Amino acid sequence: RQATIIMTDVKEHGYSVGSWQTYTAEGEAEAKDKEEKVNYALEKLEVGPLDSHNAELLDAVHPVKWVPPVGIPVYNMVAIGAGAGGLVTCGQTHFAGGRAALIEKCLMGGDCLNIGCVPSKALLSAAKCAHKCKHAHEWGIEVKGVKVNFPKVMERMRKIRAQISENDSVQRFAHQKGVDVYQGSAAFNGPDTVKVMCSNGEERILKFKKACIATGGRARVPPAFKDTKYRTNATIFNLTELPSSMAVIGVGPIGCELGQAFARFGTQV
């Protein structure tokens, strides 16, 4: 079976204006505008620091300005959430000949690209390298003066994540796969309609035949931590300095792998 890719008008399915690179330290924006965008990225999108790598990531998964699609009367599929579930659902709907709408208020790619598989494995590979260097004598190899440069470790992670982000980007799904991408929040307002509050201030009502809720999950923070400075599995990848000590609450796969990684870097876990 052969699939034909039709490159449609780039504006039909939504398009981006501007770039996050303008708001990096080296960017051309005014200082006040830079501060506003840096805070938005950190507080609303939980992405930081806003260097060239994270700006490249955000240009792909949450453009600084996204103009909504033209829209159609009825979609075959509407997916709320652009993580693995939403991306695959809309991609396969298009492949089967249907029209799909994808709604995401934060980051295209969801957990896997932004705070899961990609950054965690980049971190784990660096931690494994550090561990092997420190224990190389067990293989009869002498490695002296092993030092973990944590800022460089995290910069490498951000670079890898940015390079991979094109696969889950708004541009790829809108302009290559023909999916109508809406950047904003969604709420059902009928048995076959959903209201979208777009990031540019527009309000859209989308009618659908089928809907997929793929909104993912977040870490549940204990109430006692309300006034405490803490990190979650989402914000841990924003670190630029190695903590001297760390307590990990939750010993599922995420807690175990992060605990091991930071212990190998030298943190007391």
PDB file of C-alpha atoms in Angstrom, residues 93-239:
ATOM      1  CA  THR A  93      -6.398   9.414  10.908  1.00  0.00           C
ATOM      2  CA  HIS A  94      -4.719  11.456   8.186  1.00  0.00           C
ATOM      3  CA  PHE A  95      -3.029   8.337   6.762  1.00  0.00           C
ATOM      4  CA  ALA A  96      -6.431   6.645   6.520  1.00  0.00           C
ATOM      5  CA  GLY A  97      -7.832   9.589   4.569  1.00  0.00           C
ATOM      6  CA  GLY A  98      -9.619  11.438   7.374  1.00  0.00           C
ATOM      7  CA  ARG A  99      -9.286  14.967   8.729  1.00  0.00           C
ATOM      8  CA  ALA A 100      -7.946  15.392  12.242  1.00  0.00           C
ATOM      9  CA  ALA A 101      -7.579  18.256  14.702  1.00  0.00           C
ATOM     10  CA  LEU A 102      -4.895  18.204  17.384  1.00  0.00           C
ATOM     11  CA  ILE A 103      -5.183  20.446  20.454  1.00  0.00           C
ATOM     12  CA  GLU A 104      -2.251  21.112  22.792  1.00  0.00           C
ATOM     13  CA  LYS A 105      -1.848  23.873  25.380  1.00  0.00           C
ATOM     14  CA  CYS A 106       1.756  23.149  26.371  1.00  0.00           C
ATOM     15  CA  LEU A 107       4.334  21.096  24.480  1.00  0.00           C
ATOM     16  CA  MET A 108       3.928  18.958  21.379  1.00  0.00           C
ATOM     17  CA  GLY A 109       5.632  15.610  21.939  1.00  0.00           C
ATOM     18  CA  GLY A 110       4.338  15.286  25.491  1.00  0.00           C
ATOM     19  CA  ASP A 111       6.312  13.372  28.105  1.00  0.00           C
ATOM     20  CA  CYS A 112       8.511  11.313  25.809  1.00  0.00           C
ATOM     21  CA  LEU A 113      10.199  14.172  23.986  1.00  0.00           C
ATOM     22  CA  ASN A 114      10.210  16.869  26.630  1.00  0.00           C
ATOM     23  CA  ILE A 115      10.457  15.318  30.106  1.00  0.00           C
ATOM     24  CA  GLY A 116      10.612  11.548  29.609  1.00  0.00           C
ATOM     25  CA  CYS A 117      12.358   9.175  27.237  1.00  0.00           C
ATOM     26  CA  VAL A 118      14.611  11.639  25.434  1.00  0.00           C
ATOM     27  CA  PRO A 119      16.019  13.821  28.238  1.00  0.00           C
ATOM     28  CA  SER A 120      16.138  10.997  30.800  1.00  0.00           C
ATOM     29  CA  LYS A 121      18.103   8.653  28.517  1.00  0.00           C
ATOM     30  CA  ALA A 122      20.491  11.467  27.581  1.00  0.00           C
ATOM     31  CA  LEU A 123      21.065  11.982  31.304  1.00  0.00           C
ATOM     32  CA  LEU A 124      21.406   8.256  32.002  1.00  0.00           C
ATOM     33  CA  SER A 125      23.973   7.765  29.237  1.00  0.00           C
ATOM     34  CA  ALA A 126      26.143  10.529  30.715  1.00  0.00           C
ATOM     35  CA  ALA A 127      25.755   9.053  34.209  1.00  0.00           C
ATOM     36  CA  LYS A 128      26.727   5.609  32.903  1.00  0.00           C
ATOM     37  CA  CYS A 129      29.823   7.092  31.267  1.00  0.00           C
ATOM     38  CA  ALA A 130      30.831   8.791  34.529  1.00  0.00           C
ATOM     39  CA  HIS A 131      30.292   5.562  36.466  1.00  0.00           C
ATOM     40  CA  LYS A 132      32.396   3.501  34.062  1.00  0.00           C
ATOM     41  CA  CYS A 133      35.218   6.034  34.133  1.00  0.00           C
ATOM     42  CA  LYS A 134      35.240   6.008  37.944  1.00  0.00           C
ATOM     43  CA  HIS A 135      35.292   2.194  38.010  1.00  0.00           C
ATOM     44  CA  ALA A 136      37.482   1.635  34.952  1.00  0.00           C
ATOM     45  CA  HIS A 137      40.158   0.046  37.157  1.00  0.00           C
ATOM     46  CA  GLU A 138      37.887  -2.978  37.450  1.00  0.00           C
ATOM     47  CA  TRP A 139      38.599  -3.606  33.753  1.00  0.00           C
ATOM     48  CA  GLY A 140      42.312  -2.990  34.245  1.00  0.00           C
ATOM     49  CA  ILE A 141      42.119   0.560  32.886  1.00  0.00           C
ATOM     50  CA  GLU A 142      43.408   3.489  34.909  1.00  0.00           C
ATOM     51  CA  VAL A 143      41.422   6.725  34.492  1.00  0.00           C
ATOM     52  CA  LYS A 144      42.570   9.540  36.765  1.00  0.00           C
ATOM     53  CA  GLY A 145      40.891  12.804  37.665  1.00  0.00           C
ATOM     54  CA  VAL A 146      37.339  11.962  36.582  1.00  0.00           C
ATOM     55  CA  LYS A 147      35.207  15.087  36.917  1.00  0.00           C
ATOM     56  CA  VAL A 148      31.543  15.561  36.087  1.00  0.00           C
ATOM     57  CA  ASN A 149      30.868  18.888  34.359  1.00  0.00           C
ATOM     58  CA  PHE A 150      27.151  18.985  35.139  1.00  0.00           C
ATOM     59  CA  PRO A 151      26.321  22.171  33.173  1.00  0.00           C
ATOM     60  CA  LYS A 152      27.818  20.507  30.079  1.00  0.00           C
ATOM     61  CA  VAL A 153      25.865  17.310  30.774  1.00  0.00           C
ATOM     62  CA  MET A 154      22.617  19.270  30.816  1.00  0.00           C
ATOM     63  CA  GLU A 155      23.566  21.334  27.778  1.00  0.00           C
ATOM     64  CA  ARG A 156      24.161  18.103  25.842  1.00  0.00           C
ATOM     65  CA  MET A 157      20.736  16.882  26.922  1.00  0.00           C
ATOM     66  CA  ARG A 158      19.065  20.097  25.737  1.00  0.00           C
ATOM     67  CA  LYS A 159      20.902  19.915  22.418  1.00  0.00           C
ATOM     68  CA  ILE A 160      19.817  16.307  21.768  1.00  0.00           C
ATOM     69  CA  ARG A 161      16.211  17.078  22.721  1.00  0.00           C
ATOM     70  CA  ALA A 162      16.110  20.078  20.398  1.00  0.00           C
ATOM     71  CA  GLN A 163      17.535  18.080  17.496  1.00  0.00           C
ATOM     72  CA  ILE A 164      14.911  15.349  17.913  1.00  0.00           C
ATOM     73  CA  SER A 165      11.993  17.773  18.406  1.00  0.00           C
ATOM     74  CA  GLU A 166      11.398  18.169  14.658  1.00  0.00           C
ATOM     75  CA  ASN A 167       9.785  14.711  14.613  1.00  0.00           C
ATOM     76  CA  ASP A 168       6.973  15.880  16.931  1.00  0.00           C
ATOM     77  CA  SER A 169       6.844  19.494  15.761  1.00  0.00           C
ATOM     78  CA  VAL A 170       3.764  21.536  14.934  1.00  0.00           C
ATOM     79  CA  GLN A 171       5.292  22.232  11.521  1.00  0.00           C
ATOM     80  CA  ARG A 172       5.638  18.541  10.660  1.00  0.00           C
ATOM     81  CA  PHE A 173       2.116  17.597  11.695  1.00  0.00           C
ATOM     82  CA  ALA A 174       0.472  20.673  10.180  1.00  0.00           C
ATOM     83  CA  HIS A 175       2.418  21.061   6.960  1.00  0.00           C
ATOM     84  CA  GLN A 176       3.514  17.501   6.148  1.00  0.00           C
ATOM     85  CA  LYS A 177       0.772  15.365   7.703  1.00  0.00           C
ATOM     86  CA  GLY A 178      -2.110  17.746   7.064  1.00  0.00           C
ATOM     87  CA  VAL A 179      -3.320  17.804  10.678  1.00  0.00           C
ATOM     88  CA  ASP A 180      -5.071  20.965  11.921  1.00  0.00           C
ATOM     89  CA  VAL A 181      -3.021  21.976  14.969  1.00  0.00           C
ATOM     90  CA  TYR A 182      -4.601  24.202  17.620  1.00  0.00           C
ATOM     91  CA  GLN A 183      -2.404  25.700  20.343  1.00  0.00           C
ATOM     92  CA  GLY A 184      -4.601  26.273  23.366  1.00  0.00           C
ATOM     93  CA  SER A 185      -6.865  24.656  25.960  1.00  0.00           C
ATOM     94  CA  ALA A 186      -9.950  22.565  25.224  1.00  0.00           C
ATOM     95  CA  ALA A 187     -13.250  21.776  26.932  1.00  0.00           C
ATOM     96  CA  PHE A 188     -16.164  19.673  25.691  1.00  0.00           C
ATOM     97  CA  ASN A 189     -19.347  21.744  25.351  1.00  0.00           C
ATOM     98  CA  GLY A 190     -21.565  19.117  23.718  1.00  0.00           C
ATOM     99  CA  PRO A 191     -21.692  15.430  22.754  1.00  0.00           C
ATOM    100  CA  ASP A 192     -19.841  16.119  19.488  1.00  0.00           C
ATOM    101  CA  THR A 193     -18.262  19.542  19.979  1.00  0.00           C
ATOM    102  CA  VAL A 194     -15.257  20.946  21.814  1.00  0.00           C
ATOM    103  CA  LYS A 195     -14.441  24.571  22.581  1.00  0.00           C
ATOM    104  CA  VAL A 196     -10.842  25.646  22.049  1.00  0.00           C
ATOM    105  CA  MET A 197      -9.393  28.759  23.668  1.00  0.00           C
ATOM    106  CA  CYS A 198      -6.510  29.423  21.301  1.00  0.00           C
ATOM    107  CA  SER A 199      -3.257  30.939  22.494  1.00  0.00           C
ATOM    108  CA  ASN A 200      -3.786  33.957  20.225  1.00  0.00           C
ATOM    109  CA  GLY A 201      -7.053  34.786  22.000  1.00  0.00           C
ATOM    110  CA  GLU A 202      -9.465  33.283  19.472  1.00  0.00           C
ATOM    111  CA  GLU A 203     -12.266  30.952  20.526  1.00  0.00           C
ATOM    112  CA  ARG A 204     -13.144  28.062  18.220  1.00  0.00           C
ATOM    113  CA  ILE A 205     -15.893  25.433  18.340  1.00  0.00           C
ATOM    114  CA  LEU A 206     -14.815  22.177  16.668  1.00  0.00           C
ATOM    115  CA  LYS A 207     -17.332  19.533  15.642  1.00  0.00           C
ATOM    116  CA  PHE A 208     -16.162  15.922  15.474  1.00  0.00           C
ATOM    117  CA  LYS A 209     -17.243  12.364  14.758  1.00  0.00           C
ATOM    118  CA  LYS A 210     -14.749  10.828  17.198  1.00  0.00           C
ATOM    119  CA  ALA A 211     -12.643  12.280  20.003  1.00  0.00           C
ATOM    120  CA  CYS A 212      -9.533  11.080  21.799  1.00  0.00           C
ATOM    121  CA  ILE A 213      -8.586  12.341  25.267  1.00  0.00           C
ATOM    122  CA  ALA A 214      -4.815  12.015  25.525  1.00  0.00           C
ATOM    123  CA  THR A 215      -3.984  14.596  28.176  1.00  0.00           C
ATOM    124  CA  GLY A 216      -1.347  12.539  29.999  1.00  0.00           C
ATOM    125  CA  GLY A 217      -0.497  12.902  33.683  1.00  0.00           C
ATOM    126  CA  ARG A 218       1.517  14.951  36.164  1.00  0.00           C
ATOM    127  CA  ALA A 219       3.339  14.299  39.411  1.00  0.00           C
ATOM    128  CA  ARG A 220       1.049  14.569  42.439  1.00  0.00           C
ATOM    129  CA  VAL A 221       2.781  16.930  44.853  1.00  0.00           C
ATOM    130  CA  PRO A 222       1.974  16.298  48.560  1.00  0.00           C
ATOM    131  CA  PRO A 223       0.149  19.281  50.142  1.00  0.00           C
ATOM    132  CA  ALA A 224       2.918  19.663  52.726  1.00  0.00           C
ATOM    133  CA  PHE A 225       5.305  20.657  49.941  1.00  0.00           C
ATOM    134  CA  LYS A 226       3.194  23.651  48.910  1.00  0.00           C
ATOM    135  CA  ASP A 227       5.677  26.175  50.334  1.00  0.00           C
ATOM    136  CA  THR A 228       8.801  24.134  49.629  1.00  0.00           C
ATOM    137  CA  LYS A 229      11.193  24.520  46.714  1.00  0.00           C
ATOM    138  CA  TYR A 230      10.916  21.203  44.918  1.00  0.00           C
ATOM    139  CA  ARG A 231      11.401  19.670  41.489  1.00  0.00           C
ATOM    140  CA  THR A 232       9.205  17.184  39.670  1.00  0.00           C
ATOM    141  CA  ASN A 233       9.966  14.782  36.842  1.00  0.00           C
ATOM    142  CA  ALA A 234       9.063  17.712  34.552  1.00  0.00           C
ATOM    143  CA  THR A 235      11.257  20.438  36.052  1.00  0.00           C
ATOM    144  CA  ILE A 236      14.287  18.348  37.068  1.00  0.00           C
ATOM    145  CA  PHE A 237      15.652  18.743  33.537  1.00  0.00           C
ATOM    146  CA  ASN A 238      15.850  22.518  33.990  1.00  0.00           C
ATOM    147  CA  LEU A 239      18.712  22.166  36.479  1.00  0.00           C
TER     148      LEU A 239
END
